[in-house]
mmCIF file of C-alpha atoms and ligand atoms in Angstrom:
data_model
loop_
_atom_site.group_PDB
_atom_site.id
_atom_site.type_symbol
_atom_site.label_atom_id
_atom_site.label_comp_id
_atom_site.label_asym_id
_atom_site.label_seq_id
_atom_site.Cartn_x
_atom_site.Cartn_y
_atom_site.Cartn_z
ATOM 1 C CA MET A 1 62.123 -30.304 -29.939
ATOM 2 C CA SER A 2 61.328 -29.348 -33.756
ATOM 3 C CA ARG A 3 58.622 -31.737 -35.686
ATOM 4 C CA ASN A 4 61.412 -33.972 -36.714
ATOM 5 C CA LEU A 5 63.977 -35.767 -34.281
ATOM 6 C CA SER A 6 67.315 -34.585 -35.229
ATOM 7 C CA VAL A 7 69.071 -38.345 -34.930
ATOM 8 C CA VAL A 8 72.838 -38.665 -34.775
ATOM 9 C CA VAL A 9 73.443 -42.156 -36.134
ATOM 10 C CA ILE A 10 77.197 -43.833 -34.270
ATOM 11 C CA GLY A 11 78.565 -46.677 -37.004
ATOM 12 C CA ALA A 12 78.534 -46.892 -40.623
ATOM 13 C CA GLY A 13 78.653 -50.459 -41.114
ATOM 14 C CA ARG A 14 75.911 -53.040 -41.686
ATOM 15 C CA MET A 15 73.551 -52.268 -39.531
ATOM 16 C CA GLY A 16 74.360 -48.248 -39.631
ATOM 17 C CA LEU A 17 73.580 -47.735 -42.745
ATOM 18 C CA ASP A 18 70.632 -49.642 -42.691
ATOM 19 C CA HIS A 19 69.125 -47.760 -40.065
ATOM 20 C CA ILE A 20 70.220 -44.547 -41.698
ATOM 21 C CA GLN A 21 68.148 -45.144 -44.834
ATOM 22 C CA ARG A 22 65.606 -46.016 -42.388
ATOM 23 C CA LEU A 23 65.423 -43.043 -40.825
ATOM 24 C CA ALA A 24 65.711 -41.012 -43.834
ATOM 25 C CA ARG A 25 63.355 -42.718 -46.622
ATOM 26 C CA ARG A 26 60.621 -44.520 -44.081
ATOM 27 C CA THR A 27 60.996 -43.181 -40.488
ATOM 28 C CA HIS A 28 57.487 -40.655 -39.746
ATOM 29 C CA GLY A 29 58.512 -37.742 -37.304
ATOM 30 C CA ALA A 30 62.562 -38.302 -37.784
ATOM 31 C CA GLU A 31 65.765 -37.013 -40.146
ATOM 32 C CA VAL A 32 69.504 -37.899 -39.876
ATOM 33 C CA SER A 33 71.656 -34.958 -38.288
ATOM 34 C CA ALA A 34 74.799 -36.371 -38.603
ATOM 35 C CA VAL A 35 77.033 -39.286 -38.910
ATOM 36 C CA VAL A 36 79.351 -40.053 -36.874
ATOM 37 C CA ASP A 37 82.476 -43.089 -38.005
ATOM 38 C CA ILE A 38 85.964 -42.918 -37.529
ATOM 39 C CA ASP A 39 86.564 -43.850 -41.203
ATOM 40 C CA ALA A 40 85.612 -40.561 -42.778
ATOM 41 C CA ASP A 41 85.150 -41.678 -46.489
ATOM 42 C CA ARG A 42 82.218 -44.343 -45.606
ATOM 43 C CA ALA A 43 80.558 -41.982 -43.248
ATOM 44 C CA ALA A 44 80.845 -39.287 -45.671
ATOM 45 C CA ALA A 45 79.248 -42.115 -48.156
ATOM 46 C CA ALA A 46 76.377 -43.172 -45.764
ATOM 47 C CA VAL A 47 75.409 -39.517 -46.074
ATOM 48 C CA ALA A 48 75.252 -39.067 -49.848
ATOM 49 C CA GLY A 49 71.966 -38.153 -50.546
ATOM 50 C CA ILE A 50 71.115 -36.841 -47.366
ATOM 51 C CA PRO A 51 70.549 -33.482 -47.168
ATOM 52 C CA GLY A 52 72.018 -31.453 -44.014
ATOM 53 C CA ALA A 53 73.516 -34.715 -42.689
ATOM 54 C CA ALA A 54 76.798 -33.594 -41.587
ATOM 55 C CA VAL A 55 79.690 -36.216 -40.748
ATOM 56 C CA PHE A 56 81.811 -36.631 -37.508
ATOM 57 C CA SER A 57 84.883 -38.896 -36.681
ATOM 58 C CA ASP A 58 83.639 -37.436 -33.016
ATOM 59 C CA ILE A 59 80.981 -38.259 -30.814
ATOM 60 C CA ASP A 60 81.500 -36.210 -28.421
ATOM 61 C CA ALA A 61 81.354 -33.395 -31.408
ATOM 62 C CA ALA A 62 78.609 -35.508 -32.486
ATOM 63 C CA LEU A 63 76.422 -35.074 -29.519
ATOM 64 C CA ASP A 64 77.415 -31.584 -28.607
ATOM 65 C CA ASP A 65 76.373 -30.487 -31.743
ATOM 66 C CA PRO A 66 73.255 -28.140 -30.947
ATOM 67 C CA HIS A 67 70.897 -29.603 -34.013
ATOM 68 C CA THR A 68 71.455 -32.968 -31.679
ATOM 69 C CA GLU A 69 68.301 -34.383 -30.199
ATOM 70 C CA ALA A 70 68.543 -38.035 -30.393
ATOM 71 C CA VAL A 71 71.367 -41.052 -30.715
ATOM 72 C CA LEU A 72 71.115 -44.043 -32.418
ATOM 73 C CA ILE A 73 74.278 -46.615 -31.849
ATOM 74 C CA ALA A 74 75.297 -48.904 -34.076
ATOM 75 C CA THR A 75 78.823 -49.442 -33.500
ATOM 76 C CA PRO A 76 80.128 -53.281 -32.837
ATOM 77 C CA GLY A 77 79.411 -53.625 -28.876
ATOM 78 C CA PHE A 78 82.520 -53.017 -27.130
ATOM 79 C CA LEU A 79 82.241 -49.688 -27.975
ATOM 80 C CA HIS A 80 78.678 -48.992 -26.937
ATOM 81 C CA GLU A 81 79.488 -47.973 -23.304
ATOM 82 C CA GLU A 82 81.540 -45.145 -23.656
ATOM 83 C CA ALA A 83 78.550 -43.760 -26.066
ATOM 84 C CA LEU A 84 76.017 -44.657 -24.166
ATOM 85 C CA HIS A 85 77.512 -42.501 -21.194
ATOM 86 C CA ALA A 86 77.757 -39.722 -23.319
ATOM 87 C CA ALA A 87 74.241 -39.755 -24.652
ATOM 88 C CA LEU A 88 73.193 -39.916 -20.947
ATOM 89 C CA ALA A 89 75.162 -37.374 -19.491
ATOM 90 C CA ARG A 90 73.229 -35.488 -22.435
ATOM 91 C CA ASP A 91 70.465 -36.901 -20.944
ATOM 92 C CA ILE A 92 68.826 -37.336 -24.601
ATOM 93 C CA PRO A 93 67.049 -40.546 -26.443
ATOM 94 C CA VAL A 94 68.957 -43.407 -27.316
ATOM 95 C CA LEU A 95 68.193 -46.460 -29.421
ATOM 96 C CA CYS A 96 70.904 -49.206 -29.006
ATOM 97 C CA GLU A 97 71.704 -51.987 -31.133
ATOM 98 C CA LYS A 98 72.154 -55.026 -29.427
ATOM 99 C CA PRO A 99 73.617 -55.700 -27.485
ATOM 100 C CA LEU A 100 73.548 -52.804 -25.409
ATOM 101 C CA THR A 101 76.813 -53.873 -23.626
ATOM 102 C CA PRO A 102 78.909 -56.742 -24.407
ATOM 103 C CA ASP A 103 79.117 -58.370 -20.512
ATOM 104 C CA PRO A 104 76.500 -57.811 -17.720
ATOM 105 C CA ALA A 105 78.842 -55.229 -15.115
ATOM 106 C CA SER A 106 79.672 -52.610 -18.140
ATOM 107 C CA ALA A 107 75.571 -52.977 -18.575
ATOM 108 C CA TRP A 108 75.024 -52.769 -15.157
ATOM 109 C CA ARG A 109 76.979 -49.491 -14.991
ATOM 110 C CA VAL A 110 74.937 -48.120 -17.594
ATOM 111 C CA LEU A 111 71.842 -48.738 -15.809
ATOM 112 C CA GLN A 112 73.371 -47.038 -13.017
ATOM 113 C CA ALA A 113 73.995 -44.069 -15.099
ATOM 114 C CA GLU A 114 70.791 -43.956 -16.410
ATOM 115 C CA GLU A 115 68.773 -44.845 -12.907
ATOM 116 C CA LYS A 116 70.509 -41.654 -11.635
ATOM 117 C CA LEU A 117 69.074 -39.440 -14.591
ATOM 118 C CA GLY A 118 65.902 -40.830 -12.343
ATOM 119 C CA ARG A 119 64.158 -41.846 -16.500
ATOM 120 C CA LYS A 120 64.283 -44.089 -19.228
ATOM 121 C CA ARG A 121 66.097 -42.491 -21.867
ATOM 122 C CA ILE A 122 68.040 -45.900 -23.705
ATOM 123 C CA GLN A 123 65.922 -48.360 -25.880
ATOM 124 C CA VAL A 124 68.390 -51.236 -26.937
ATOM 125 C CA GLY A 125 67.905 -52.793 -30.485
ATOM 126 C CA PHE A 126 65.906 -56.253 -29.798
ATOM 127 C CA MET A 127 63.803 -56.085 -32.866
ATOM 128 C CA ARG A 128 62.183 -59.595 -32.605
ATOM 129 C CA ARG A 129 59.854 -58.021 -30.510
ATOM 130 C CA TYR A 130 58.645 -55.643 -33.104
ATOM 131 C CA ASP A 131 57.975 -58.952 -35.215
ATOM 132 C CA ALA A 132 54.444 -59.129 -35.625
ATOM 133 C CA GLU A 133 54.236 -62.995 -35.866
ATOM 134 C CA TYR A 134 56.632 -62.359 -32.216
ATOM 135 C CA ALA A 135 54.005 -59.595 -31.162
ATOM 136 C CA HIS A 136 51.502 -62.043 -31.642
ATOM 137 C CA LEU A 137 53.042 -64.908 -29.937
ATOM 138 C CA ALA A 138 53.645 -63.374 -27.374
ATOM 139 C CA GLU A 139 49.934 -62.156 -26.717
ATOM 140 C CA LEU A 140 48.448 -65.523 -27.080
ATOM 141 C CA ILE A 141 50.841 -66.830 -24.530
ATOM 142 C CA ARG A 142 49.801 -63.417 -21.664
ATOM 143 C CA SER A 143 45.801 -64.261 -22.884
ATOM 144 C CA GLY A 144 46.252 -68.238 -21.981
ATOM 145 C CA GLU A 145 44.147 -69.238 -24.727
ATOM 146 C CA LEU A 146 45.993 -72.122 -25.316
ATOM 147 C CA GLY A 147 46.242 -72.536 -21.507
ATOM 148 C CA GLU A 148 50.153 -72.694 -20.248
ATOM 149 C CA LEU A 149 53.007 -72.099 -21.766
ATOM 150 C CA LEU A 150 55.445 -75.230 -21.600
ATOM 151 C CA MET A 151 58.419 -75.161 -23.811
ATOM 152 C CA LEU A 152 59.883 -72.984 -26.594
ATOM 153 C CA HIS A 153 62.017 -74.449 -29.893
ATOM 154 C CA HIS A 154 64.039 -72.469 -31.633
ATOM 155 C CA GLN A 155 65.850 -72.474 -34.639
ATOM 156 C CA HIS A 156 68.658 -69.069 -35.122
ATOM 157 C CA ARG A 157 69.941 -70.331 -38.590
ATOM 158 C CA ASN A 158 72.488 -68.199 -40.554
ATOM 159 C CA PRO A 159 73.668 -68.533 -44.586
ATOM 160 C CA ALA A 160 77.381 -68.330 -43.001
ATOM 161 C CA THR A 161 79.421 -66.567 -40.118
ATOM 162 C CA PRO A 162 81.502 -62.842 -40.968
ATOM 163 C CA PRO A 163 85.056 -63.039 -40.845
ATOM 164 C CA GLY A 164 86.751 -63.435 -37.033
ATOM 165 C CA PHE A 165 83.364 -65.006 -35.796
ATOM 166 C CA SER A 166 83.585 -67.185 -32.751
ATOM 167 C CA ASN A 167 82.599 -69.598 -31.222
ATOM 168 C CA GLU A 168 81.625 -67.027 -27.865
ATOM 169 C CA MET A 169 80.074 -64.509 -30.511
ATOM 170 C CA LEU A 170 77.540 -67.693 -31.296
ATOM 171 C CA ILE A 171 76.794 -66.798 -27.963
ATOM 172 C CA ASN A 172 76.886 -63.066 -27.457
ATOM 173 C CA ASP A 173 76.146 -62.192 -31.241
ATOM 174 C CA SER A 174 73.515 -64.518 -32.035
ATOM 175 C CA VAL A 175 72.020 -66.134 -29.277
ATOM 176 C CA VAL A 176 71.455 -63.055 -27.036
ATOM 177 C CA HIS A 177 68.457 -62.782 -29.601
ATOM 178 C CA GLU A 178 66.538 -65.592 -28.029
ATOM 179 C CA PHE A 179 67.978 -64.950 -24.689
ATOM 180 C CA ASP A 180 65.470 -61.707 -24.914
ATOM 181 C CA ALA A 181 63.024 -63.462 -27.167
ATOM 182 C CA VAL A 182 62.235 -65.996 -24.469
ATOM 183 C CA ARG A 183 62.361 -63.465 -21.496
ATOM 184 C CA PHE A 184 59.611 -61.342 -23.501
ATOM 185 C CA LEU A 185 57.314 -64.296 -24.809
ATOM 186 C CA THR A 186 57.578 -65.757 -20.880
ATOM 187 C CA GLY A 187 57.801 -62.644 -18.780
ATOM 188 C CA GLU A 188 60.005 -64.381 -16.812
ATOM 189 C CA GLU A 189 63.977 -64.224 -16.292
ATOM 190 C CA ILE A 190 66.137 -66.927 -17.641
ATOM 191 C CA ALA A 191 67.173 -68.912 -14.666
ATOM 192 C CA SER A 192 69.897 -70.714 -16.517
ATOM 193 C CA VAL A 193 71.903 -72.249 -19.310
ATOM 194 C CA GLN A 194 73.298 -75.056 -21.019
ATOM 195 C CA VAL A 195 75.355 -75.547 -24.052
ATOM 196 C CA ARG A 196 75.609 -79.097 -26.403
ATOM 197 C CA ARG A 197 78.145 -78.944 -29.075
ATOM 198 C CA GLY A 198 77.865 -81.742 -31.093
ATOM 199 C CA LYS A 199 79.071 -83.137 -35.156
ATOM 200 C CA SER A 200 79.935 -80.048 -36.361
ATOM 201 C CA THR A 201 79.352 -78.670 -40.097
ATOM 202 C CA ARG A 202 82.591 -78.716 -42.294
ATOM 203 C CA ASN A 203 81.603 -75.692 -44.152
ATOM 204 C CA ALA A 204 82.102 -73.804 -40.538
ATOM 205 C CA PRO A 205 85.424 -71.801 -39.950
ATOM 206 C CA ALA A 206 88.567 -72.994 -37.846
ATOM 207 C CA GLY A 207 87.664 -72.989 -34.158
ATOM 208 C CA ILE A 208 83.778 -72.835 -34.477
ATOM 209 C CA ASN A 209 82.090 -75.229 -33.270
ATOM 210 C CA ASP A 210 78.463 -75.309 -35.515
ATOM 211 C CA PRO A 211 76.355 -75.878 -35.149
ATOM 212 C CA GLN A 212 75.252 -75.683 -31.312
ATOM 213 C CA GLN A 213 72.911 -76.394 -28.979
ATOM 214 C CA VAL A 214 71.727 -73.959 -25.749
ATOM 215 C CA LEU A 215 68.983 -75.216 -23.169
ATOM 216 C CA LEU A 216 67.620 -72.345 -21.052
ATOM 217 C CA GLU A 217 64.921 -72.867 -18.009
ATOM 218 C CA THR A 218 63.251 -69.673 -16.853
ATOM 219 C CA ALA A 219 62.570 -68.854 -13.545
ATOM 220 C CA SER A 220 59.454 -71.328 -13.399
ATOM 221 C CA GLY A 221 60.555 -73.868 -15.439
ATOM 222 C CA VAL A 222 59.440 -72.922 -18.801
ATOM 223 C CA LEU A 223 62.432 -74.812 -21.282
ATOM 224 C CA ALA A 224 63.369 -73.126 -24.210
ATOM 225 C CA ASP A 225 66.165 -75.017 -26.863
ATOM 226 C CA VAL A 226 67.782 -72.704 -29.691
ATOM 227 C CA GLU A 227 69.447 -74.557 -32.460
ATOM 228 C CA ILE A 228 72.430 -71.689 -33.462
ATOM 229 C CA TYR A 229 73.367 -72.361 -36.966
ATOM 230 C CA GLY A 230 76.192 -69.889 -38.025
ATOM 231 C CA ASN A 231 77.054 -71.631 -41.396
ATOM 232 C CA ALA A 232 73.969 -73.274 -42.650
ATOM 233 C CA GLN A 233 75.015 -71.791 -46.246
ATOM 234 C CA TYR A 234 71.261 -72.434 -47.625
ATOM 235 C CA GLY A 235 70.278 -68.651 -46.205
ATOM 236 C CA TYR A 236 68.795 -66.653 -42.900
ATOM 237 C CA GLU A 237 65.991 -68.645 -41.139
ATOM 238 C CA VAL A 238 64.744 -67.800 -37.727
ATOM 239 C CA GLY A 239 61.663 -69.468 -36.290
ATOM 240 C CA THR A 240 59.651 -70.787 -32.988
ATOM 241 C CA GLN A 241 57.508 -73.567 -31.683
ATOM 242 C CA ALA A 242 55.745 -73.029 -28.514
ATOM 243 C CA VAL A 243 54.147 -75.849 -27.099
ATOM 244 C CA PHE A 244 51.000 -75.211 -24.889
ATOM 245 C CA GLU A 245 49.008 -77.198 -22.814
ATOM 246 C CA GLN A 246 46.314 -77.147 -25.715
ATOM 247 C CA GLY A 247 47.923 -76.752 -28.957
ATOM 248 C CA VAL A 248 51.611 -76.188 -30.739
ATOM 249 C CA VAL A 249 52.196 -72.054 -32.391
ATOM 250 C CA ARG A 250 54.760 -72.179 -35.138
ATOM 251 C CA ILE A 251 55.948 -68.648 -36.046
ATOM 252 C CA GLY A 252 58.902 -67.794 -38.176
ATOM 253 C CA ASN A 253 60.776 -69.597 -41.007
ATOM 254 C CA ASP A 254 58.480 -69.116 -43.756
ATOM 255 C CA ALA A 255 58.796 -65.668 -45.877
ATOM 256 C CA GLY A 256 56.200 -66.466 -48.110
ATOM 257 C CA PRO A 257 54.465 -66.554 -51.411
ATOM 258 C CA TYR A 258 54.168 -70.108 -51.615
ATOM 259 C CA LEU A 259 54.373 -71.049 -55.996
ATOM 260 C CA SER A 260 53.229 -74.101 -57.041
ATOM 261 C CA ALA A 261 54.575 -74.658 -61.110
ATOM 262 C CA ARG A 262 56.707 -76.614 -63.247
ATOM 263 C CA GLY A 263 55.680 -79.714 -60.947
ATOM 264 C CA ARG A 264 56.886 -78.488 -57.867
ATOM 265 C CA TRP A 265 55.272 -76.441 -54.818
ATOM 266 C CA GLY A 266 57.920 -74.185 -52.471
ATOM 267 C CA GLY A 267 58.936 -70.237 -51.857
ATOM 268 C CA SER A 268 61.897 -69.174 -51.112
ATOM 269 C CA VAL A 269 64.371 -68.418 -47.791
ATOM 270 C CA LEU A 270 65.448 -64.867 -47.136
ATOM 271 C CA PRO A 271 69.391 -64.057 -47.224
ATOM 272 C CA GLY A 272 69.756 -62.500 -44.251
ATOM 273 C CA PHE A 273 68.893 -60.715 -41.291
ATOM 274 C CA THR A 274 68.190 -56.785 -42.543
ATOM 275 C CA GLU A 275 65.831 -58.612 -44.851
ATOM 276 C CA ARG A 276 64.066 -60.944 -42.561
ATOM 277 C CA PHE A 277 63.156 -58.527 -40.013
ATOM 278 C CA SER A 278 62.967 -55.139 -42.148
ATOM 279 C CA ALA A 279 59.500 -54.812 -41.006
ATOM 280 C CA ALA A 280 60.420 -55.313 -37.776
ATOM 281 C CA TYR A 281 63.047 -52.748 -37.757
ATOM 282 C CA ASP A 282 60.957 -50.257 -39.195
ATOM 283 C CA ARG A 283 58.124 -50.860 -36.467
ATOM 284 C CA GLU A 284 61.033 -50.776 -34.182
ATOM 285 C CA ILE A 285 62.685 -47.387 -34.988
ATOM 286 C CA GLN A 286 58.903 -45.846 -35.557
ATOM 287 C CA THR A 287 58.199 -47.026 -32.179
ATOM 288 C CA TRP A 288 61.637 -45.030 -30.503
ATOM 289 C CA VAL A 289 61.009 -41.622 -32.664
ATOM 290 C CA ASP A 290 57.506 -41.513 -31.541
ATOM 291 C CA ALA A 291 58.007 -42.025 -28.313
ATOM 292 C CA ALA A 292 61.354 -39.746 -28.144
ATOM 293 C CA LEU A 293 59.157 -36.608 -29.658
ATOM 294 C CA GLN A 294 56.977 -37.623 -26.579
ATOM 295 C CA GLY A 295 60.048 -37.245 -24.008
ATOM 296 C CA GLY A 296 59.883 -40.994 -23.252
ATOM 297 C CA THR A 297 61.230 -44.167 -24.397
ATOM 298 C CA ASP A 298 58.950 -47.042 -25.635
ATOM 299 C CA GLY A 299 60.584 -50.899 -25.613
ATOM 300 C CA PRO A 300 63.348 -52.727 -24.250
ATOM 301 C CA SER A 301 64.930 -51.235 -21.548
ATOM 302 C CA ALA A 302 68.497 -51.006 -20.090
ATOM 303 C CA TRP A 303 67.431 -53.635 -17.957
ATOM 304 C CA ASP A 304 66.065 -56.081 -20.379
ATOM 305 C CA GLY A 305 69.712 -55.251 -22.279
ATOM 306 C CA TYR A 306 71.830 -55.694 -18.483
ATOM 307 C CA ALA A 307 69.694 -59.119 -18.495
ATOM 308 C CA ALA A 308 70.710 -60.445 -21.938
ATOM 309 C CA ALA A 309 74.082 -59.496 -20.839
ATOM 310 C CA ALA A 310 73.862 -61.553 -18.047
ATOM 311 C CA CYS A 311 72.809 -64.627 -20.274
ATOM 312 C CA CYS A 312 75.339 -64.046 -22.287
ATOM 313 C CA GLU A 313 78.342 -64.706 -19.978
ATOM 314 C CA ALA A 314 76.004 -67.718 -18.406
ATOM 315 C CA GLY A 315 75.944 -68.963 -22.154
ATOM 316 C CA VAL A 316 79.992 -68.726 -22.768
ATOM 317 C CA GLU A 317 80.861 -69.869 -19.554
ATOM 318 C CA ALA A 318 78.318 -73.497 -19.932
ATOM 319 C CA GLN A 319 80.007 -73.324 -23.576
ATOM 320 C CA ARG A 320 83.608 -73.290 -22.007
ATOM 321 C CA THR A 321 82.515 -75.708 -19.208
ATOM 322 C CA GLY A 322 79.427 -78.280 -20.613
ATOM 323 C CA ARG A 323 78.570 -77.608 -17.399
ATOM 324 C CA THR A 324 74.999 -75.840 -16.535
ATOM 325 C CA VAL A 325 75.298 -72.310 -15.642
ATOM 326 C CA ALA A 326 72.721 -70.341 -13.230
ATOM 327 C CA VAL A 327 72.446 -66.430 -14.250
ATOM 328 C CA GLU A 328 72.780 -63.926 -11.641
ATOM 329 C CA LEU A 329 71.031 -60.848 -11.735
ATOM 330 C CA HIS A 330 71.348 -57.776 -9.244
ATOM 331 C CA GLU A 331 67.753 -56.974 -8.124
ATOM 332 C CA LYS A 332 65.800 -54.791 -10.533
ATOM 333 C CA PRO A 333 65.737 -51.538 -9.508
ATOM 334 C CA LEU A 334 62.194 -49.310 -9.367
ATOM 335 C CA LEU A 335 62.910 -47.407 -12.590
ATOM 336 C CA TYR A 336 62.528 -50.661 -14.757
ATOM 337 C CA HIS A 337 59.444 -52.113 -13.229
ATOM 338 C CA GLN A 338 57.421 -49.466 -14.631
ATOM 339 C CA GLY A 339 56.034 -49.900 -18.085
HETATM 340 C C1 LIG B 1 73.756 -60.630 -36.131
HETATM 341 O O1 LIG B 1 74.641 -60.032 -35.823
HETATM 342 C C2 LIG B 1 71.669 -60.501 -35.665
HETATM 343 O O2 LIG B 1 71.996 -59.394 -35.028
HETATM 344 C C3 LIG B 1 71.405 -61.130 -36.167
HETATM 345 O O3 LIG B 1 70.402 -61.014 -36.415
HETATM 346 C C4 LIG B 1 71.711 -62.368 -36.062
HETATM 347 O O4 LIG B 1 70.796 -63.381 -36.596
HETATM 348 C C5 LIG B 1 72.936 -63.339 -36.397
HETATM 349 O O5 LIG B 1 73.356 -63.971 -35.830
HETATM 350 C C6 LIG B 1 73.937 -62.123 -35.847
HETATM 351 O O6 LIG B 1 75.206 -62.307 -36.106
#
């Protein structure tokens, strides 16, 4: 393998562009060797200023290029399965933006293909695990310093839902992050999901009930509630309060710095997730590249992607029926018990 990992980026939309710039300008030991997008103009614009980066409209052609050493998938979720199987067939490291795939059946097929290879090749883009405060909270929980963790309160607010968004996407696209965060923080699987739809904002597009409240219970009985608010208008905020036997820990919400001036005090709210999680994305991609250069992976696995997809399926059913829905999981294969 060359000194720089040659990465093919599939998808030149919002997240793809963000990752292309990150890989090309801020990641050590990596270079963008090609960008794949069905829109050739979009792909060409994405590689402008990146010397040597090729443009493809076909995934197989890009993956068969002799320069290709790794692949970052940043297309919409419903296109992930095909790209994942193509990457696994070539046994190369993959960073797949969340979701792994949109439903547990397809996520399980991907996991089984990886298991057949006998080694982990896939890292899923759950970037909150790389946010310094989330990582700190996870350590605090593991240390037992504040006693047992009892409850988690999450707020997840976006300024506006993009065109085409739906009630189901509030779960599949947004709350999927809390499903993973709760699993990451507690180290447990989620046992059940409930969803309440209350009074809705007039700022939500027709058909979307916004905000909603999601209640999860982990295997040991930790309760985690999530306020998911897609059209909060005022900016992007993701925060968590963790309630322990001997204290409460708050993370997120504040972007700092605080300003005292003209008779007022306060700070600013960030506009979106690429700004809020910029440092976490940098750390996520650097960790992936470092591990790939050593021939491994280091981060959320295909099992984590599969488990989150199973939570989403339960969440969408809970949203539709108003019932508490159990999360059904296959038995965890041995490969995913290894660190
Ligand atoms: C978006 O797709 C993301 O992944 C963001 O992190 C999340 O906050 C947002 O709600 C999703 O739509």
